[in-house]
CSV table of N, CA and C and ligand atoms in Angstrom, one decimal:
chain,number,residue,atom,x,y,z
I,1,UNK,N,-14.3,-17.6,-190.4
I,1,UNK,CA,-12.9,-17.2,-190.6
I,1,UNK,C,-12.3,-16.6,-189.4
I,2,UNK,N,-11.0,-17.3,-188.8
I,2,UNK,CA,-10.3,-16.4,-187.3
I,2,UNK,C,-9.0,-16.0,-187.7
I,3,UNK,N,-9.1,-15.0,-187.0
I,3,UNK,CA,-7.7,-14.6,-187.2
I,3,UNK,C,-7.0,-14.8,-185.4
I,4,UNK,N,-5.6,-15.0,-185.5
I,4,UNK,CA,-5.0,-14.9,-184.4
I,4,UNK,C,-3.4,-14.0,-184.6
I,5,UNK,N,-3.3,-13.0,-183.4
I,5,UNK,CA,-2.4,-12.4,-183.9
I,5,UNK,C,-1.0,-12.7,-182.8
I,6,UNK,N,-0.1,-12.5,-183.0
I,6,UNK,CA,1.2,-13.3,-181.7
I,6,UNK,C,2.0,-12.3,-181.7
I,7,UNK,N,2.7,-12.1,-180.8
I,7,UNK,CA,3.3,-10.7,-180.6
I,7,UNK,C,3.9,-10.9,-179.4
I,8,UNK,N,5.9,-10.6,-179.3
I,8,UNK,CA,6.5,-10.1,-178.0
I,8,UNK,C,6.6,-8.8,-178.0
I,9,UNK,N,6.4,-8.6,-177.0
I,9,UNK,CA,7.1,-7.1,-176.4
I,9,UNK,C,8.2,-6.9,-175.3
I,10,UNK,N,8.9,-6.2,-175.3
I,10,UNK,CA,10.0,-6.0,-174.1
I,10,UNK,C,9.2,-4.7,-173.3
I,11,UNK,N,9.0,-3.7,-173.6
I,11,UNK,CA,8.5,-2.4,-173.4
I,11,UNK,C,7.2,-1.7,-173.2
I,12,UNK,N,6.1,-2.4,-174.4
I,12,UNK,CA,4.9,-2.2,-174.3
I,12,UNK,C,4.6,-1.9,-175.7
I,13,UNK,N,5.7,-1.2,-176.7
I,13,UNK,CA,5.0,-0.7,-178.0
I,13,UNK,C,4.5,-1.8,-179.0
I,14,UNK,N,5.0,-2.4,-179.4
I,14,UNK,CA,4.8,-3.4,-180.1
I,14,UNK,C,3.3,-4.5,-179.4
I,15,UNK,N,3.1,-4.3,-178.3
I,15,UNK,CA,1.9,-4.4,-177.6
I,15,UNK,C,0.7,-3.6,-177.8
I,16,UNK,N,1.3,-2.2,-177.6
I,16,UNK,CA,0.1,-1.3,-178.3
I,16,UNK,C,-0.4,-1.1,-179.7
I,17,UNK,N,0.7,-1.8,-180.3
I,17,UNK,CA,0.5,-1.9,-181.8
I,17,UNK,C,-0.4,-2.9,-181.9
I,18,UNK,N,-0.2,-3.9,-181.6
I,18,UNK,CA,-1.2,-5.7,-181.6
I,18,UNK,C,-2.3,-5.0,-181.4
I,19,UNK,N,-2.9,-4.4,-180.0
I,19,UNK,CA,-3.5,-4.2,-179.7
I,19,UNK,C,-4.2,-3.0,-180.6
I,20,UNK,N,-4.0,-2.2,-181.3
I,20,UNK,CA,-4.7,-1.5,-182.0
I,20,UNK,C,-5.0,-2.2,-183.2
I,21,UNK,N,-3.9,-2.6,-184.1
I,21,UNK,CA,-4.2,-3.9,-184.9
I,21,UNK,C,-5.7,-4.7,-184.6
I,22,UNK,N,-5.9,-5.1,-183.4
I,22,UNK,CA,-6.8,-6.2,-182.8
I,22,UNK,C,-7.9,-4.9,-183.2
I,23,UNK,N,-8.2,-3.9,-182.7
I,23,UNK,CA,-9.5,-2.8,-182.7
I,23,UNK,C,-9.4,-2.3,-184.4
I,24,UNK,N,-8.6,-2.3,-185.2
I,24,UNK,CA,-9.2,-1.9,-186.6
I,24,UNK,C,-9.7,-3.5,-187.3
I,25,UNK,N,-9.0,-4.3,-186.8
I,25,UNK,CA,-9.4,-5.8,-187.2
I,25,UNK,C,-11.0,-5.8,-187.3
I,26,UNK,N,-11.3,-5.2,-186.0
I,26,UNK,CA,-12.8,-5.9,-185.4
I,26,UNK,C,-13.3,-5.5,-186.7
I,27,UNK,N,-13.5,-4.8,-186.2
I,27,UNK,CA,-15.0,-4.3,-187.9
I,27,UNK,C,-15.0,-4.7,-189.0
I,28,UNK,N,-13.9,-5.7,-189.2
I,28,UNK,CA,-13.4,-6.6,-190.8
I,28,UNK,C,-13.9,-8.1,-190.6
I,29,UNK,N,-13.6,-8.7,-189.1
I,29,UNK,CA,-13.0,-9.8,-189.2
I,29,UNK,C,-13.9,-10.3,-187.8
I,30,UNK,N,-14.5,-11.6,-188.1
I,30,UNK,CA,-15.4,-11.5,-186.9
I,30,UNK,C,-15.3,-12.7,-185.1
I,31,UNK,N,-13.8,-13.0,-185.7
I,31,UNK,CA,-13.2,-13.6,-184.5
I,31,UNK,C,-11.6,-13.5,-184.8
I,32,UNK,N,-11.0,-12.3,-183.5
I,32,UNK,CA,-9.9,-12.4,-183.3
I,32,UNK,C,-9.2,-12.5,-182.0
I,33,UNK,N,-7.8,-12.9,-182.1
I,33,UNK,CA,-7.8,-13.4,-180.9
I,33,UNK,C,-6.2,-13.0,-180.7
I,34,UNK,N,-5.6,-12.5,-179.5
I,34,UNK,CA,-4.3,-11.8,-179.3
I,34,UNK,C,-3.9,-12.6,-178.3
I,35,UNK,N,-2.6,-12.9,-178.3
I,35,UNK,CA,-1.8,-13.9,-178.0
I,35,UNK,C,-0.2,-13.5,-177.6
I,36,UNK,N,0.2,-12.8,-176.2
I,36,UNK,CA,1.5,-12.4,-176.1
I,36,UNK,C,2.6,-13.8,-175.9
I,37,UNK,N,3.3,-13.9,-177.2
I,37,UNK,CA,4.5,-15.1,-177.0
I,37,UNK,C,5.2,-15.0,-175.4
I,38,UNK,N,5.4,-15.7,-175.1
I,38,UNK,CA,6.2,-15.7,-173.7
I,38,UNK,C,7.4,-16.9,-173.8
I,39,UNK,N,7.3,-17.8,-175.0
I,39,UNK,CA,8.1,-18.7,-175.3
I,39,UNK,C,8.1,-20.2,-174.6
I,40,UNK,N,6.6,-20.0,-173.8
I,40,UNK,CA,6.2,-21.5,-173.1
I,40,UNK,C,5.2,-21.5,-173.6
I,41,UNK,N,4.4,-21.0,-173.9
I,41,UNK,CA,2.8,-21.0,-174.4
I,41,UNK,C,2.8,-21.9,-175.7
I,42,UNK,N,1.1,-23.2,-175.8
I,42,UNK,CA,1.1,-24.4,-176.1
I,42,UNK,C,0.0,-23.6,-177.6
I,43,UNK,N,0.6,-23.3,-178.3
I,43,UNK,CA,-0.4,-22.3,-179.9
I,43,UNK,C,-0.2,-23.5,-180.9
I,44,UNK,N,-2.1,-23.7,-181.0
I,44,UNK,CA,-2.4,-24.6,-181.5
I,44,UNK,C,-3.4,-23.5,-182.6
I,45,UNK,N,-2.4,-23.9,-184.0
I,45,UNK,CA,-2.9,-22.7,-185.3
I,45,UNK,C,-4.4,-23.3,-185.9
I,46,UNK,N,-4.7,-24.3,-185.8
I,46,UNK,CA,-5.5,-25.3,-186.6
I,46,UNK,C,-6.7,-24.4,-186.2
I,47,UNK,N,-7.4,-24.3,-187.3
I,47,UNK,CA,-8.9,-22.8,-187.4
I,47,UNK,C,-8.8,-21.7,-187.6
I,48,UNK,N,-7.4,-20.7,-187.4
I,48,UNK,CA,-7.2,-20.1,-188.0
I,48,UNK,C,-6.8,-19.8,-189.5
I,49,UNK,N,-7.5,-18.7,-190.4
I,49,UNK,CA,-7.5,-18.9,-191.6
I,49,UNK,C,-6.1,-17.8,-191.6
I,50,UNK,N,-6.4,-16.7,-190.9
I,50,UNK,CA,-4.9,-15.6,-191.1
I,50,UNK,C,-4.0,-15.7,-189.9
I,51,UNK,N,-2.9,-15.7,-189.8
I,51,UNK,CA,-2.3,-15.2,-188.4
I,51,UNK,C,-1.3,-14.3,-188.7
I,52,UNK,N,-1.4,-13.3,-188.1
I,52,UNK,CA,-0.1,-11.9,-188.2
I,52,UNK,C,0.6,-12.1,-187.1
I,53,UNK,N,1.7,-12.0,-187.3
I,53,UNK,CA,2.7,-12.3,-186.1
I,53,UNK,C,3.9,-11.0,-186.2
I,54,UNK,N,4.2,-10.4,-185.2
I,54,UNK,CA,4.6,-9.0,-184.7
I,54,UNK,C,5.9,-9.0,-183.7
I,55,UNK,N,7.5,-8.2,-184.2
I,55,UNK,CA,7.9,-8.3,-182.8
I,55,UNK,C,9.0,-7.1,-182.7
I,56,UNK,N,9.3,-6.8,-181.6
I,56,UNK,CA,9.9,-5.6,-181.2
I,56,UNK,C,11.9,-6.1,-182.2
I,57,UNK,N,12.4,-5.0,-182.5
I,57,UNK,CA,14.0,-5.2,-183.4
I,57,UNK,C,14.6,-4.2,-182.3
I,58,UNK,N,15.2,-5.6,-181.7
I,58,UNK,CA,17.0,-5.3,-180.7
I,58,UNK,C,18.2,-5.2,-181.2
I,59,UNK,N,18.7,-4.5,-181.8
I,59,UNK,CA,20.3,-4.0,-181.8
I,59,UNK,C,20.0,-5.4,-183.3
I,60,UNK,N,19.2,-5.0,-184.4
I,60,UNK,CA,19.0,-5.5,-185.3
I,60,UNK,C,18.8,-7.0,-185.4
I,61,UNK,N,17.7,-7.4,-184.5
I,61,UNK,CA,17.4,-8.7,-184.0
I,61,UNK,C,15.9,-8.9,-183.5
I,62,UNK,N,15.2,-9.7,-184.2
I,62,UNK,CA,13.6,-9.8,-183.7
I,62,UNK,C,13.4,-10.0,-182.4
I,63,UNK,N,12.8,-10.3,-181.5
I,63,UNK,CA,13.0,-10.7,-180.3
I,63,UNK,C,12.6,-12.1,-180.1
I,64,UNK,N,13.4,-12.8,-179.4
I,64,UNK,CA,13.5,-14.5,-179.4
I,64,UNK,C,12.2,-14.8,-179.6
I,65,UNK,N,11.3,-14.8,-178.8
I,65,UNK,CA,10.1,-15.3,-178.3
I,65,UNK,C,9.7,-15.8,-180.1
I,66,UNK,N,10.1,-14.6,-180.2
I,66,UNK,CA,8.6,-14.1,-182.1
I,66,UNK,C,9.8,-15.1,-183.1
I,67,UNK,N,11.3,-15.2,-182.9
I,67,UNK,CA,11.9,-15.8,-184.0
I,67,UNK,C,11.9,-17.4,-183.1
I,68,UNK,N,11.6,-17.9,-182.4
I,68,UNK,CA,11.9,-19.0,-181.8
I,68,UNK,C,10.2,-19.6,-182.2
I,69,UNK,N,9.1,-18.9,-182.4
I,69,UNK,CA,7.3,-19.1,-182.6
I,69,UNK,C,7.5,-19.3,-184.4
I,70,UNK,N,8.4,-18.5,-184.9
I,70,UNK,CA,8.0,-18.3,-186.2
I,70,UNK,C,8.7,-19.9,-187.1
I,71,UNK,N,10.3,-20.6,-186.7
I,71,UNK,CA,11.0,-21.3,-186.7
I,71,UNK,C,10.3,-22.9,-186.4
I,72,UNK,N,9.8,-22.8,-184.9
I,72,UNK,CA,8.9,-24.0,-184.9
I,72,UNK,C,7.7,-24.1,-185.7
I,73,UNK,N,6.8,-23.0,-186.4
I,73,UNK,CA,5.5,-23.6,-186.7
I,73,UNK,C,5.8,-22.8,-188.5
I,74,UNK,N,7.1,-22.9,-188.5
I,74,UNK,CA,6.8,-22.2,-190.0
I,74,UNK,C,6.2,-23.2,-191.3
I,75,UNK,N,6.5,-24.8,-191.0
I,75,UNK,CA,5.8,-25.4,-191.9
I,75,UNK,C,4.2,-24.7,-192.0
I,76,UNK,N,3.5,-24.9,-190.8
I,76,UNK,CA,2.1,-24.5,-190.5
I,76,UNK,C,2.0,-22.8,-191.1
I,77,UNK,N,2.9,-22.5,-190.8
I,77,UNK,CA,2.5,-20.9,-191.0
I,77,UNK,C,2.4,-21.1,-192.9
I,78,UNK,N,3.1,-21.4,-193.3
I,78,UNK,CA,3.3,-21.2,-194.7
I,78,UNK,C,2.1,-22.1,-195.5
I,79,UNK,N,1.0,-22.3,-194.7
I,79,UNK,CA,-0.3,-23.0,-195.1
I,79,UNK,C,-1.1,-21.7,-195.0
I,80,UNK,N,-1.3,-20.8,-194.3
I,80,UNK,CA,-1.9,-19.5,-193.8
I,80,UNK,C,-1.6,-18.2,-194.2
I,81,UNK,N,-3.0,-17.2,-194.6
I,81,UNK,CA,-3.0,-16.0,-194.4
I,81,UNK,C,-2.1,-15.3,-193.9
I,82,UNK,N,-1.1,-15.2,-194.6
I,82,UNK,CA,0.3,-14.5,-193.0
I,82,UNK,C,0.7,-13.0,-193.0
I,83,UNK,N,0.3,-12.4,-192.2
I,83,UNK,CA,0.9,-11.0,-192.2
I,83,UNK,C,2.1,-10.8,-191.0
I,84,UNK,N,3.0,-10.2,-191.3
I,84,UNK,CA,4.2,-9.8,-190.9
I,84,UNK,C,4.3,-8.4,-190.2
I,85,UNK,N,4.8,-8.2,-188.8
I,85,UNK,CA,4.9,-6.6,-188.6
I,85,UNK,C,6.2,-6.4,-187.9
I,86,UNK,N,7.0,-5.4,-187.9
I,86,UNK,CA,7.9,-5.4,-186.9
I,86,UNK,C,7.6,-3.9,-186.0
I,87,UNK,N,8.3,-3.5,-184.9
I,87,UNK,CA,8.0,-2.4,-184.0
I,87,UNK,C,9.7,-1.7,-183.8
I,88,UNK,N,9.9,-0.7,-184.5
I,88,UNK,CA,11.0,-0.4,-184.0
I,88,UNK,C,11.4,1.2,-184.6
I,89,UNK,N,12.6,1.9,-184.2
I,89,UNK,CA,12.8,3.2,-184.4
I,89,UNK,C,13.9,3.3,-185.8
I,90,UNK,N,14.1,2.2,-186.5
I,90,UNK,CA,14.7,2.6,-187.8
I,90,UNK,C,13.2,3.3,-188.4
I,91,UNK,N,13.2,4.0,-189.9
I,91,UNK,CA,12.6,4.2,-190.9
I,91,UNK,C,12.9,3.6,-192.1
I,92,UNK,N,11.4,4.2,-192.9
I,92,UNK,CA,11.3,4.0,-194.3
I,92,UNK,C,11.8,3.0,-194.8
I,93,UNK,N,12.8,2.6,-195.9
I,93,UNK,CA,13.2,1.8,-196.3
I,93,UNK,C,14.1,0.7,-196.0
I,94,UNK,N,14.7,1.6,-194.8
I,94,UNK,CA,15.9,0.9,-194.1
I,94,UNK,C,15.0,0.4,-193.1
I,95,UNK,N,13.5,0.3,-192.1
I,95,UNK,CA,12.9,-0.5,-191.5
I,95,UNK,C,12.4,-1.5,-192.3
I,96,UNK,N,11.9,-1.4,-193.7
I,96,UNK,CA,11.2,-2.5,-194.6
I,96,UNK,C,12.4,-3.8,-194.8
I,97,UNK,N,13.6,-3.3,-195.1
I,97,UNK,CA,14.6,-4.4,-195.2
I,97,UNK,C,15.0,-4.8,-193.8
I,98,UNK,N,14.6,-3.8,-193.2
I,98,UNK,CA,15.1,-5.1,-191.6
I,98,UNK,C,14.1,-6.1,-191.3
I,99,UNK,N,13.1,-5.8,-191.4
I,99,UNK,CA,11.9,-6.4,-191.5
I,99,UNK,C,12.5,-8.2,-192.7
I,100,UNK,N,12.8,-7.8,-193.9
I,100,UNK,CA,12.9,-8.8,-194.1
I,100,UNK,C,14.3,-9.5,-193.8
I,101,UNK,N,14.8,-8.6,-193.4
I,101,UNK,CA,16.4,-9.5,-192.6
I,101,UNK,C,15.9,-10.4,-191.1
I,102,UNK,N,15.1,-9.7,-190.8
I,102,UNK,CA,14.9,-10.5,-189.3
I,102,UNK,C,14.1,-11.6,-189.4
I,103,UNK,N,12.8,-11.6,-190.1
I,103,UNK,CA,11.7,-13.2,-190.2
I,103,UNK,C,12.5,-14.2,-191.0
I,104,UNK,N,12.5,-15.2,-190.5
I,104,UNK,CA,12.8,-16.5,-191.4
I,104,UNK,C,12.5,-16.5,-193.1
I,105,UNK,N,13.4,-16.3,-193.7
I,105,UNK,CA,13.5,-16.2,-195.3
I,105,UNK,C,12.5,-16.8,-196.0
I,106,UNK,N,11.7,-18.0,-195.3
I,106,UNK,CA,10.9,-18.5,-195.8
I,106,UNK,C,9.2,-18.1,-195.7
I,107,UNK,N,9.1,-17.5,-194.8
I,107,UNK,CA,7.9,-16.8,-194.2
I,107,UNK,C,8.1,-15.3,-194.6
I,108,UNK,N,9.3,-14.5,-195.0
I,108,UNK,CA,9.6,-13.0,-195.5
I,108,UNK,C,8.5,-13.2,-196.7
I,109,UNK,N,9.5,-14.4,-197.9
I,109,UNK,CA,8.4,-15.0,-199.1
I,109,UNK,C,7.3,-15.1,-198.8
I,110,UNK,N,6.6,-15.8,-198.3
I,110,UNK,CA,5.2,-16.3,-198.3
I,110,UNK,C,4.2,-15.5,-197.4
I,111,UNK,N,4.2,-14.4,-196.8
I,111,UNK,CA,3.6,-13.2,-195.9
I,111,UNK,C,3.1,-12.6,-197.1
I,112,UNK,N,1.8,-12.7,-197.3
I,112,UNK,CA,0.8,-11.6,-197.5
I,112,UNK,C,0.9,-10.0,-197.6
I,113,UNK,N,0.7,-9.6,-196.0
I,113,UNK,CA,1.2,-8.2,-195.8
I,113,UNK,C,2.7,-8.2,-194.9
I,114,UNK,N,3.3,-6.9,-195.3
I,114,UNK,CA,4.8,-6.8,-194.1
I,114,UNK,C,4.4,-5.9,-194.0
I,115,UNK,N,4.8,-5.0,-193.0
I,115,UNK,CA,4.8,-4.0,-192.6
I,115,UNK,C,5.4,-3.1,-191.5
I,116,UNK,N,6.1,-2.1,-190.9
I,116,UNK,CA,6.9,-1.6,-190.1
I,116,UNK,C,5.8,-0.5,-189.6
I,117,UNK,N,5.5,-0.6,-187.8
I,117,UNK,CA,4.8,0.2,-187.6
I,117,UNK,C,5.2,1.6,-186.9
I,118,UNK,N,6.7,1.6,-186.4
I,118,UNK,CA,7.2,2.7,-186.0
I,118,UNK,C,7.3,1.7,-184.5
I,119,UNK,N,8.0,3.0,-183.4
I,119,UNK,CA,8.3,2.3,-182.5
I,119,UNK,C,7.9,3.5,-181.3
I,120,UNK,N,9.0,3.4,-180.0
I,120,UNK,CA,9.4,4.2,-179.1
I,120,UNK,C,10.2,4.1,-178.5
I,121,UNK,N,10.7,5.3,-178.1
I,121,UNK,CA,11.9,5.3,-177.3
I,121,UNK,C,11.6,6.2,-175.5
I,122,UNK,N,11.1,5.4,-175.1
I,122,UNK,CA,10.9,5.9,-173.3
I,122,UNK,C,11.8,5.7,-172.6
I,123,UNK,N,13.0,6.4,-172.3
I,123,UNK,CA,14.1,6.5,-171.7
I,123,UNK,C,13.8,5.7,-169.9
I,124,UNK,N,13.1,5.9,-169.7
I,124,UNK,CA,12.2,6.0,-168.1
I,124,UNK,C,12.7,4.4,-168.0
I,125,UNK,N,12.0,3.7,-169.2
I,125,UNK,CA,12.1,2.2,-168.7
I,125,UNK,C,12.9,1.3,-169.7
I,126,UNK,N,14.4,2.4,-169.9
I,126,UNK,CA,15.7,1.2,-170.4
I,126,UNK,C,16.2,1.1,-168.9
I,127,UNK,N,17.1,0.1,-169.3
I,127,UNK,CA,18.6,0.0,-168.3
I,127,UNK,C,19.5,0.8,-168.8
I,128,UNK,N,20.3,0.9,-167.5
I,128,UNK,CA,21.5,1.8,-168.1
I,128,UNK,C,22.4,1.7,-169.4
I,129,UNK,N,22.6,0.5,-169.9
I,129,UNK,CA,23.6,-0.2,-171.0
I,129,UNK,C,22.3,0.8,-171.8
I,130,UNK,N,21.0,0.5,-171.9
I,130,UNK,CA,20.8,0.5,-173.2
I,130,UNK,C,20.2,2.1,-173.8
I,131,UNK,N,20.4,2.7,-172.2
I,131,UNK,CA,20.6,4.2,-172.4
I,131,UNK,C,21.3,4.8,-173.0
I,132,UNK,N,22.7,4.0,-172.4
I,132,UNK,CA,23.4,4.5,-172.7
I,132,UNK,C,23.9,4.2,-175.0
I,133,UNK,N,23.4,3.0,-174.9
I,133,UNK,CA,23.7,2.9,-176.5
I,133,UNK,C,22.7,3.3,-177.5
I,134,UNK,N,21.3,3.6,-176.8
I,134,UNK,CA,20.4,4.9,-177.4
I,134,UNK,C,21.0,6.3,-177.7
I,135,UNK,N,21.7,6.8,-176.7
I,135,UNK,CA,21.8,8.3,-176.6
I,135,UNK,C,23.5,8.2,-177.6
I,136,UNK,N,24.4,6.7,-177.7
I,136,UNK,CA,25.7,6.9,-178.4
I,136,UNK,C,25.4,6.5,-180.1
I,137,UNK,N,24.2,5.6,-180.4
I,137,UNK,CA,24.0,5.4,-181.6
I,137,UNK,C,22.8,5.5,-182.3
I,138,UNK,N,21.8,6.4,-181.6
I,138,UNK,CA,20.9,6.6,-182.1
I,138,UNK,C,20.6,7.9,-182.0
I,139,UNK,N,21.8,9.1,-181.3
I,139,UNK,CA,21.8,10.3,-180.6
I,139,UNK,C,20.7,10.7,-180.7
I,140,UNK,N,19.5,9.8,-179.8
I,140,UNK,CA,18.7,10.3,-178.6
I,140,UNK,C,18.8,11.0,-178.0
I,141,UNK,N,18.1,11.7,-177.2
I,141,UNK,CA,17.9,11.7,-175.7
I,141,UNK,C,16.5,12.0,-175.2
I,142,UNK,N,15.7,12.4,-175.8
I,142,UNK,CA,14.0,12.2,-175.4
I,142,UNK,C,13.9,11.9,-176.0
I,143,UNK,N,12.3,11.0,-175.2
I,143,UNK,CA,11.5,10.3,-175.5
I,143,UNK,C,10.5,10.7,-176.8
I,144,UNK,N,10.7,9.4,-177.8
I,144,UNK,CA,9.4,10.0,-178.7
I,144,UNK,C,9.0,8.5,-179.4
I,145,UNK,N,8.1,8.7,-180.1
I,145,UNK,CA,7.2,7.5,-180.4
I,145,UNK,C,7.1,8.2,-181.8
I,146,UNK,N,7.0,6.9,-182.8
I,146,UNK,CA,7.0,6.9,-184.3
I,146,UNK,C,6.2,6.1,-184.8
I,147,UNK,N,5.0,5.7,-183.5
I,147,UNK,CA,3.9,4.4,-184.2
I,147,UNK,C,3.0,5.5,-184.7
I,148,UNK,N,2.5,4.5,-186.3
I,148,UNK,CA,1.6,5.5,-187.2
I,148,UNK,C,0.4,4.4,-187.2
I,149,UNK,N,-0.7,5.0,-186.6
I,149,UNK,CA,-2.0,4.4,-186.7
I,149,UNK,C,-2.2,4.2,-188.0
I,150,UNK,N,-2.3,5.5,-188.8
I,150,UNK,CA,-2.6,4.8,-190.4
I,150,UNK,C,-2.0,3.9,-190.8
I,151,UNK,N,-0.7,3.3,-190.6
I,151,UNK,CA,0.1,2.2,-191.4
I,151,UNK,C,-0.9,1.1,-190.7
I,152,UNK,N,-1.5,1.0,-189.5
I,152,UNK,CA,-2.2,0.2,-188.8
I,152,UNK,C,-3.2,-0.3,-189.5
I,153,UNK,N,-3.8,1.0,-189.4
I,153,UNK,CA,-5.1,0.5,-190.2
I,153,UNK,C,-5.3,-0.4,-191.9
I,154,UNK,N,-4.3,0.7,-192.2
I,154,UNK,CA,-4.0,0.4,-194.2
I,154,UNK,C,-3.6,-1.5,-193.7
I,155,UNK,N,-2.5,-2.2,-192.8
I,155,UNK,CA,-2.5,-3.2,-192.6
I,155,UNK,C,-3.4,-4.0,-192.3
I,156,UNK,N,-4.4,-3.6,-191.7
I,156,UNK,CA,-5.6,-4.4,-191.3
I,156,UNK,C,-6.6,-4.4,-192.6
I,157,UNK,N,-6.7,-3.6,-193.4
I,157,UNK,CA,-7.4,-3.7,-194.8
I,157,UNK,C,-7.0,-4.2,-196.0
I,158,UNK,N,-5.4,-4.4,-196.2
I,158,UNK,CA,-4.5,-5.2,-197.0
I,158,UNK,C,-4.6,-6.5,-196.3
I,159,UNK,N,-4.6,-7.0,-195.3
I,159,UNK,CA,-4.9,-8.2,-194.9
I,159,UNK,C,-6.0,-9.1,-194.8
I,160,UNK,N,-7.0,-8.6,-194.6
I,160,UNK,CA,-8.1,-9.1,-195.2
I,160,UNK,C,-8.7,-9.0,-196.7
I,161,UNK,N,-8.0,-8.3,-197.7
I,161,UNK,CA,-8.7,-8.4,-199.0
I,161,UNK,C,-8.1,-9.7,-199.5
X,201,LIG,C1,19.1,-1.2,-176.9
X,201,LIG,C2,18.1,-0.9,-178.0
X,201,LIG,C3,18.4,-1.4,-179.3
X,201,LIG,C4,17.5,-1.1,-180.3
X,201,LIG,N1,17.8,-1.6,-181.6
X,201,LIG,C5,16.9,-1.3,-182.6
X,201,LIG,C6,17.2,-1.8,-183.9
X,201,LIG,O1,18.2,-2.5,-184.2
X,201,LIG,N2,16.3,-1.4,-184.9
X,201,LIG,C7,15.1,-0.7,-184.7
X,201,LIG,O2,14.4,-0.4,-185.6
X,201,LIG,N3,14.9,-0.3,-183.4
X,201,LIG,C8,15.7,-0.6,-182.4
X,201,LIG,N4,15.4,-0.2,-181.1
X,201,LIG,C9,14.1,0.5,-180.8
X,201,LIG,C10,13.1,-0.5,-180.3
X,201,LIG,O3,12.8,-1.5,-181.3
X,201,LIG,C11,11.8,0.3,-180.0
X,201,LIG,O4,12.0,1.0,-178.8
X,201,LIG,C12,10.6,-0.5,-179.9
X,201,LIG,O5,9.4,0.3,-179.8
X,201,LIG,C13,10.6,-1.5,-178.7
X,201,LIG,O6,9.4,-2.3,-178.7
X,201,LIG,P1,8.8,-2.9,-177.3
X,201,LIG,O7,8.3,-1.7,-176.5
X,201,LIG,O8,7.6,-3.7,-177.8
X,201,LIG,O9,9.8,-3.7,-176.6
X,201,LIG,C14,16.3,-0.4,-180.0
X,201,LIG,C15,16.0,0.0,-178.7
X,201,LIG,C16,16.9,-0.3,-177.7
X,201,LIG,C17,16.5,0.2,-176.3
């Protein structure tokens, strides 16, 4: 049984998430394999029994790479184990419905686990626009991070049962 997990990032968080994802996996699952979309890359799903696919939410938009991956192989995907994650600074309930506003309607359905892992906000490495629309619609201004390892883990044990 392999799992493969696919994931953009702009920033890094939604990276650190995959990647912790990938380290609670281990001890469940005994071939996995992490995969940053870059939107040229040739992913061939065939032997994979699960694949979780992960991506950072821009001004309420998945990030191409993850919706342009999910679009071409969704026939394939909706054959597989599918878990769903998004990375971002909404909460609670209002992250769970973005989550299903952003994946392709057809893959929201047929996903196993969803789940919202929290995000961050590192001022250090926006551009100015997007400083600037952090600190006017999200009245920011420091840095803080809302990834919750436990939603991590609890995801990695819902997806394998
Ligand atoms: C310009 C901008 C717009 C954002 N829009 C959203 C949004 O619509 N929903 C959300 O939950 N988070 C939003 N965020 C927060 C990001 O999703 C969060 O910083 C995330 O951790 C980024 O992931 P990455 O580091 O993998 O790129 C936004 C952040 C920026 C800088």
């Amino acid at each position: 049984m392999k799992t493969i997990i696919l994931y953009a990032s702009k920033y890094g968080s939604t990276e650190e998430c995959a990647k912790m994802l990938t380290e609670a996996l281990e001890g469940i699952e005994e071939s996995i394999e992490l995969v940053k979309l870059t939107g040229k890359e040739n992913v061939d799903l065939t032997g994979y029994s699960t694949v979780i696919i992960g991506g950072p939410v821009y001004m309420g938009k998945l990030k191409e790479e993850v919706k342009i991956f999910c679009t071409q192989h969704a026939e394939e995907l909706k054959t597989k184990n599918l878990g769903l994650f998004t990375c971002g600074m909404r909460e609670g309930e209002e992250a769970l419905s973005q989550l299903d506003a952003v994946f392709p309607q057809e893959l929201v359905k047929h996903a196993k686990v969803k789940d919202h892992f929290g995000g961050e906000f590192v001022f250090q490495k926006m551009n100015f626009l997007e400083k600037l629309i952090i600190k006017a619609v999200a009245k920011a201004k420091d840095d803080s991070s809302t990834i919750s390892p436990s939603r991590i883990q609890g995801y990695a044990r819902r997806i394998k049962n």
